[in-house]
Amino acid sequence: MAKEYTLRMGDGKRIFLTKERILEEIEAGTADAADLGAIAALSGDQMDKLAEILMMPGKTVSVEQGMEVPVTHDIGTLRLDGDQGNSGVGIPSSRLVGCMMHERAFGADTMELGHIDYSFKPVKPVVANECQAMEVCQQNMIVPMFYGAMPNMGLYYTPDGPFENPGDLMKAFKIQEAWDSMEHAAEHLTRDTVWVMQKLMACGTDGVNFDTIGAAGDGDFYGTLNAIEALRKTYPNMYIEAGMAGECVLGMHGELKYDGKTLAGLWPHEQAPLVEKAGANVFGPVCNTNTSKTSAWNLARSVTFMKAAVEAANIPCHVDMGMGVGGIPMLETPPIDAVTRASKAMVEIAGVDGI
Amino acid sequence: MGMPISHIMASGMTGIRAAGDLVARMEFSKNMRIGEAKEYVAKKLGVGTMDLSDEHVMRELREELDIGVITSVPGAAKGIAAKMNIEKLLDIEINCCDTFRKQIQ
Amino acid sequence: MANKEELFKELSDAIISCKKDNVLAAVEKAKDELDPSEIIENGLAVGMNQVGILFERGKLFLPHVMMAADAMNAGVESLKELMPEGEGDSKMGIIVNGTVEGDVHDIGKSIVSTMLQSAGFEVYDIGRDVPIRNFIEKAKEVGANMIGLSALMTTTLPGQKEVIELLKEEGMRDSIKVMIGGAPATTAWAEKIGADCYAENASEAVAKAKELLL
């Protein structure tokens, strides 16, 4: 009987596959990405290398010495102090303590401060509190320290915001009204984001990390690109990281353009030039994990998309590799064997500049 | 917590334990890709790029350059003081250092 | 005279163009050659299915899907007088869809509702942050064949299980299928809580609803 290797499903469940089957899964995964994005599939050598990484016997694997890359962080300190029943481990600690633990206990290359709600809009009424926390962090820390939040344009629609829900309008075939609503929401998103970051820049933040751009579709991406452009114009030295929500920009509006390019339906390699044009320093491309597929399929697909994004960008690409993205299983406690294999593959095959 | 620590152990430069913060600063302040950023920092530090993730090399060097070390060393530059030394070393401007300078004028 | 296959393709292409005028013209042309049921099933519905695929591939967007659905409705409406009484009104199934209590995420769930509606299901989207009991009440009110449950957070995922438990308590579980979705949901979770299926995305939701209800 052929030797079987321990891999994972996209939901984290352990599975056993032969080398032949692993290679089949890799081939199918890379072909799927190549087909969707109209990009190059992995070469034979790259597929072999990926299979080799997946079949390594150790529980954890790592990049070859000298190939290390900066690892940046999102969700602020919520993974430490968060106790909402999610992936936070509920350690009662201040945000300063959380940030310093990332720097000094975990060896993080950069860190960020984030609000418990982690969206720009709810930061507005408590921005002074955020500024104060940022000042204290900057006084005590050495690694680059960002302010991070999600654009989360959904918060501008009823019942959370002033504009009618475009999803409801669409279902009632009120297309023009839905378009108007999204365009107004995008304007507000840009305005709020710029306002919040002006305050934080005055208090010494190194910059901003936009997390999950496009979660509310192309309007969300549009509003954020305009915010990046406005911030870059005002602050030439600000650090701006633009991390996406999903692999393909969801076409809620369908007609919005940036730099003459329709935003809906863009894949990571097509998003990168626009993020760069807007003025970001670092792009965070995403590839979603399919929970019904194997880690070999998911990782091959993800590496294929990320490799194309890295090649299309002139700025560094820090691939998003959290729960359920970048070939990482969709599980709050992602198996370390899967995380480290995905990490190694992204650096050594996709050639990412950071994670 | 398994996620960030796993990534750091698998692929990270381990921040101020070695030279991860410095390489990250060059990516963010000058849009340098990973190779260029490592070359730049290594040149400024007078070491090879392999040394940037080497705790043995970087521990002594960080202390010598007074750019902040991961353990608690009495008298060593910390926070903004360390970052002011990083500004000079890497020839970049850091926002909080600027803000601090404006406050003490 | 165009052959059947050409007419089916014209109908399907008209739907993919997302233009009502094109669909009405294609239906008008096909009327003399094809039965209304053939026009709908082998022409218009095939086009709608293709629209769903193009949406998932990022080639068509939500407004286009809605325009295509609107055009399809108009096409079906124009055939009603040729169909036996009641036939044009028959739906593929009745689905109550919503995001469970405590979860304010709306967009993904709305897209699933839209795609199900476009595929010919009668859909009642009861919104987001929906109290568990409201799913049951609405299902009773409209005689639903299926309930769709969305959750975008690991913290709200248990709400999907609670709806299934309540369906059992009410003696309704055997007559209503349950589909779950949302980022933290998985096939394993669906099996664990006794849902009938998990759908990864909107087009899979349509495919699985068809599998379970048709």
XYZ file of N, CA and C in Angstrom, chain A residues 93-211:
357
model
N -6.052 42.394 29.942
C -4.814 43.159 29.809
C -5.109 44.437 29.047
N -4.324 45.463 29.323
C -4.511 46.716 28.599
C -3.993 46.535 27.177
N -4.340 47.476 26.320
C -3.864 47.379 24.944
C -2.359 47.628 24.867
N -1.848 48.495 25.760
C -0.402 48.710 25.788
C 0.303 47.399 26.129
N -0.206 46.708 27.144
C 0.395 45.426 27.538
C 0.325 44.444 26.362
N -0.832 44.418 25.702
C -1.002 43.509 24.564
C -0.012 43.808 23.450
N 0.143 45.100 23.142
C 1.064 45.479 22.063
C 2.502 45.136 22.449
N 2.855 45.435 23.697
C 4.233 45.160 24.135
C 4.509 43.660 24.189
N 3.477 42.886 24.512
C 3.667 41.425 24.503
C 3.947 40.934 23.083
N 3.249 41.506 22.117
C 3.519 41.110 20.724
C 4.962 41.450 20.355
N 5.412 42.647 20.785
C 6.776 43.058 20.439
C 7.823 42.238 21.187
N 7.627 42.095 22.495
C 8.694 41.544 23.332
C 8.571 40.063 23.658
N 7.352 39.550 23.666
C 7.219 38.122 23.994
C 7.109 37.266 22.736
N 6.438 37.816 21.699
C 6.195 36.989 20.518
C 7.168 37.264 19.371
N 7.877 38.407 19.440
C 8.817 38.719 18.359
C 8.141 39.214 17.096
N 7.056 39.983 17.244
C 6.359 40.526 16.071
C 7.230 41.578 15.390
N 7.162 41.633 14.066
C 7.968 42.605 13.319
C 7.294 43.975 13.242
N 5.947 43.998 13.259
C 5.202 45.251 13.403
C 3.994 44.933 14.276
N 3.340 45.968 14.756
C 2.142 45.734 15.567
C 1.135 46.820 15.252
N -0.082 46.623 15.690
C -1.090 47.669 15.479
C -1.987 47.795 16.697
N -2.530 48.995 16.826
C -3.530 49.257 17.861
C -4.886 49.189 17.186
N -5.843 48.561 17.824
C -7.186 48.483 17.237
C -8.246 48.631 18.307
N -9.409 49.044 17.873
C -10.567 49.285 18.736
C -11.337 47.976 18.880
N -12.070 47.791 19.968
C -12.796 46.538 20.186
C -13.771 46.250 19.035
N -14.359 47.292 18.439
C -15.289 47.099 17.329
C -14.551 46.958 15.998
N -13.333 47.448 15.961
C -12.405 47.277 14.843
C -12.933 47.790 13.500
N -13.744 48.836 13.515
C -14.183 49.485 12.280
C -13.933 50.980 12.446
N -13.704 51.689 11.339
C -13.388 53.124 11.451
C -14.560 53.937 11.994
N -15.761 53.631 11.538
C -16.904 54.476 11.908
C -17.103 54.568 13.426
N -17.141 53.455 14.148
C -17.347 53.581 15.601
C -16.163 54.188 16.358
N -15.032 54.370 15.686
C -13.882 55.005 16.350
C -14.129 56.510 16.510
N -14.952 57.067 15.619
C -15.147 58.525 15.628
C -15.483 59.087 17.015
N -16.487 58.549 17.696
C -16.820 59.151 19.000
C -15.782 58.905 20.099
N -14.877 57.947 19.889
C -13.896 57.634 20.946
C -12.464 57.868 20.454
N -12.328 58.734 19.461
C -11.017 58.886 18.834
C -9.966 59.411 19.819
N -10.385 60.239 20.787
C -9.422 60.769 21.761
C -8.824 59.627 22.584
N -9.661 58.643 22.896
C -9.200 57.478 23.642
C -8.169 56.695 22.824
N -8.435 56.568 21.522
C -7.519 55.853 20.642
C -6.187 56.606 20.516
N -6.289 57.941 20.449
C -5.077 58.761 20.325
C -4.201 58.608 21.569
N -4.871 58.643 22.713
C -4.148 58.507 23.983
C -3.424 57.154 24.039
N -4.152 56.091 23.659
C -3.558 54.747 23.685
C -2.389 54.665 22.700
N -2.543 55.306 21.543
C -1.472 55.286 20.543
C -0.233 56.005 21.075
N -0.440 57.155 21.725
C 0.709 57.906 22.257
C 1.492 57.062 23.259
N 0.759 56.403 24.143
C 1.417 55.587 25.173
C 2.183 54.421 24.529
N 1.578 53.821 23.513
C 2.258 52.714 22.816
C 3.527 53.222 22.138
N 3.401 54.346 21.446
C 4.570 54.873 20.723
C 5.701 55.244 21.676
N 5.337 55.716 22.877
C 6.377 56.082 23.841
C 7.131 54.865 24.363
N 6.487 53.716 24.320
C 7.084 52.525 24.929
C 7.609 51.480 23.958
N 7.215 51.613 22.688
C 7.542 50.520 21.766
C 8.526 50.917 20.671
N 9.084 49.923 20.037
C 10.124 50.161 19.026
C 9.674 49.724 17.626
N 8.962 48.610 17.523
C 8.556 48.137 16.187
C 7.552 49.112 15.573
N 7.453 49.160 14.235
C 6.443 50.025 13.614
C 5.054 49.732 14.185
N 4.357 50.798 14.526
C 3.085 50.659 15.251
C 1.986 51.370 14.462
N 1.040 50.573 13.947
C -0.033 51.094 13.094
C -1.307 51.321 13.898
N -2.218 52.069 13.297
C -3.598 52.018 13.771
C -4.355 51.175 12.760
N -5.077 50.175 13.225
C -5.760 49.268 12.307
C -7.260 49.232 12.515
N -7.988 49.133 11.413
C -9.449 48.992 11.478
C -9.969 48.553 10.111
N -11.234 48.133 10.123
C -11.864 47.709 8.869
C -12.668 48.879 8.282
N -12.645 49.057 6.961
C -13.507 50.089 6.353
C -14.998 49.798 6.627
N -15.370 48.527 6.523
C -16.706 48.050 6.922
C -17.844 48.962 6.476
N -17.985 49.143 5.184
C -18.964 50.098 4.659
C -20.411 49.707 4.984
N -20.619 48.463 5.362
C -21.960 48.022 5.765
C -22.523 48.851 6.909
N -21.650 49.456 7.709
C -22.108 50.253 8.847
C -22.764 51.568 8.424
N -22.683 51.892 7.146
C -23.312 53.134 6.667
C -24.725 52.889 6.125
N -25.170 51.634 6.192
C -26.515 51.308 5.699
C -27.471 51.085 6.863
N -28.742 51.304 6.607
C -29.768 51.088 7.630
C -29.713 49.639 8.126
N -29.916 49.340 9.392
C -30.266 50.281 10.466
C -29.054 50.924 11.160
N -27.825 50.600 10.721
C -26.648 51.144 11.416
C -26.273 52.540 10.937
N -26.661 52.883 9.729
C -26.221 54.154 9.153
C -27.327 54.857 8.406
N -26.980 55.963 7.765
C -28.015 56.821 7.167
C -28.554 56.372 5.806
N -27.888 55.432 5.141
C -28.296 55.124 3.766
C -29.030 53.789 3.663
N -29.988 53.747 2.747
C -30.808 52.547 2.620
C -29.963 51.346 2.169
N -30.309 50.182 2.688
C -29.536 48.967 2.409
C -29.628 48.604 0.914
N -28.485 48.647 0.203
C -28.549 48.368 -1.235
C -29.005 46.940 -1.556
N -28.757 46.016 -0.620
C -29.206 44.631 -0.836
C -30.724 44.584 -0.932
N -31.389 45.310 -0.031
C -32.857 45.352 -0.055
C -33.354 46.069 -1.309
N -32.662 47.145 -1.652
C -33.070 47.907 -2.844
C -32.938 47.051 -4.103
N -31.848 46.292 -4.161
C -31.627 45.417 -5.322
C -32.741 44.383 -5.433
N -33.069 43.791 -4.289
C -34.105 42.740 -4.317
C -35.447 43.293 -4.808
N -35.628 44.615 -4.586
C -36.859 45.261 -5.068
C -36.655 45.836 -6.476
N -35.569 45.449 -7.121
C -35.211 45.903 -8.476
C -35.013 47.413 -8.562
N -34.658 48.060 -7.428
C -34.407 49.509 -7.450
C -32.897 49.718 -7.620
N -32.429 49.462 -8.820
C -30.992 49.449 -9.079
C -30.366 50.834 -8.897
N -30.986 51.861 -9.486
C -30.414 53.199 -9.403
C -30.327 53.669 -7.945
N -31.380 53.390 -7.179
C -31.380 53.786 -5.761
C -30.269 53.047 -5.009
N -30.064 51.782 -5.355
C -28.999 50.999 -4.712
C -27.633 51.593 -5.048
N -27.455 51.971 -6.307
C -26.185 52.586 -6.721
C -25.944 53.881 -5.943
N -27.004 54.719 -5.867
C -26.879 56.005 -5.151
C -26.483 55.763 -3.699
N -27.124 54.781 -3.086
C -26.862 54.485 -1.677
C -25.399 54.074 -1.466
N -24.906 53.224 -2.352
C -23.505 52.767 -2.229
C -22.524 53.918 -2.456
N -22.841 54.773 -3.403
C -21.928 55.894 -3.687
C -21.881 56.874 -2.522
N -23.046 57.136 -1.909
C -23.067 58.022 -0.736
C -22.290 57.395 0.423
N -22.506 56.099 0.624
C -21.823 55.405 1.725
C -20.305 55.449 1.520
N -19.870 55.271 0.281
C -18.429 55.288 -0.014
C -17.825 56.665 0.302
N -18.575 57.718 -0.022
C -18.094 59.080 0.284
C -17.912 59.259 1.790
N -18.897 58.775 2.544
C -18.810 58.897 4.011
C -17.667 58.062 4.579
N -17.491 56.886 4.001
C -16.402 56.018 4.450
C -15.060 56.727 4.258
N -14.863 57.312 3.098
C -13.614 58.028 2.815
C -13.421 59.153 3.833
N -14.469 59.931 4.019
C -14.385 61.088 4.914
C -14.059 60.664 6.351
N -14.758 59.659 6.851
C -14.543 59.216 8.237
C -13.141 58.649 8.442
N -12.699 57.851 7.485
C -11.382 57.220 7.598
C -10.286 58.272 7.642
N -10.391 59.238 6.747
C -9.374 60.287 6.692
C -9.389 61.084 7.994
N -10.562 61.384 8.483
C -10.686 62.172 9.723
C -10.051 61.433 10.909
N -10.377 60.161 11.033
C -9.832 59.363 12.153
C -8.305 59.301 12.061
N -7.798 59.075 10.847
C -6.352 58.917 10.710
C -5.595 60.241 10.846
N -6.257 61.355 10.546
C -5.615 62.661 10.794
C -5.327 62.818 12.283
N -6.302 62.420 13.097
C -6.141 62.534 14.558
C -5.006 61.630 15.032
N -4.977 60.412 14.494
C -3.964 59.459 14.963
C -2.568 59.806 14.467
N -2.489 60.388 13.282
C -1.171 60.825 12.788
C -0.622 61.939 13.678
N -1.513 62.787 14.162
C -1.078 63.875 15.041
C -0.567 63.332 16.374
N -0.905 62.090 16.685
C -0.473 61.479 17.945
C 0.643 60.469 17.739
N 1.239 60.459 16.565
C 2.462 59.685 16.391
C 2.350 58.303 15.796
N 1.173 57.895 15.320
C 1.116 56.557 14.713
C 2.062 56.494 13.511
N 2.615 55.322 13.264
C 3.465 55.168 12.080
C 2.612 55.159 10.824
N 1.359 54.762 10.985
C 0.505 54.709 9.804
C -0.775 53.958 10.066
N -1.353 53.460 8.987
C -2.663 52.816 9.077
C -2.626 51.446 8.410
N -3.349 50.524 9.009
C -3.558 49.229 8.370
C -5.044 49.091 8.063
N -5.383 49.112 6.775
C -6.766 48.887 6.363
C -6.961 47.376 6.300
N -7.843 46.874 7.137
C -8.061 45.430 7.209
C -9.402 45.081 6.558
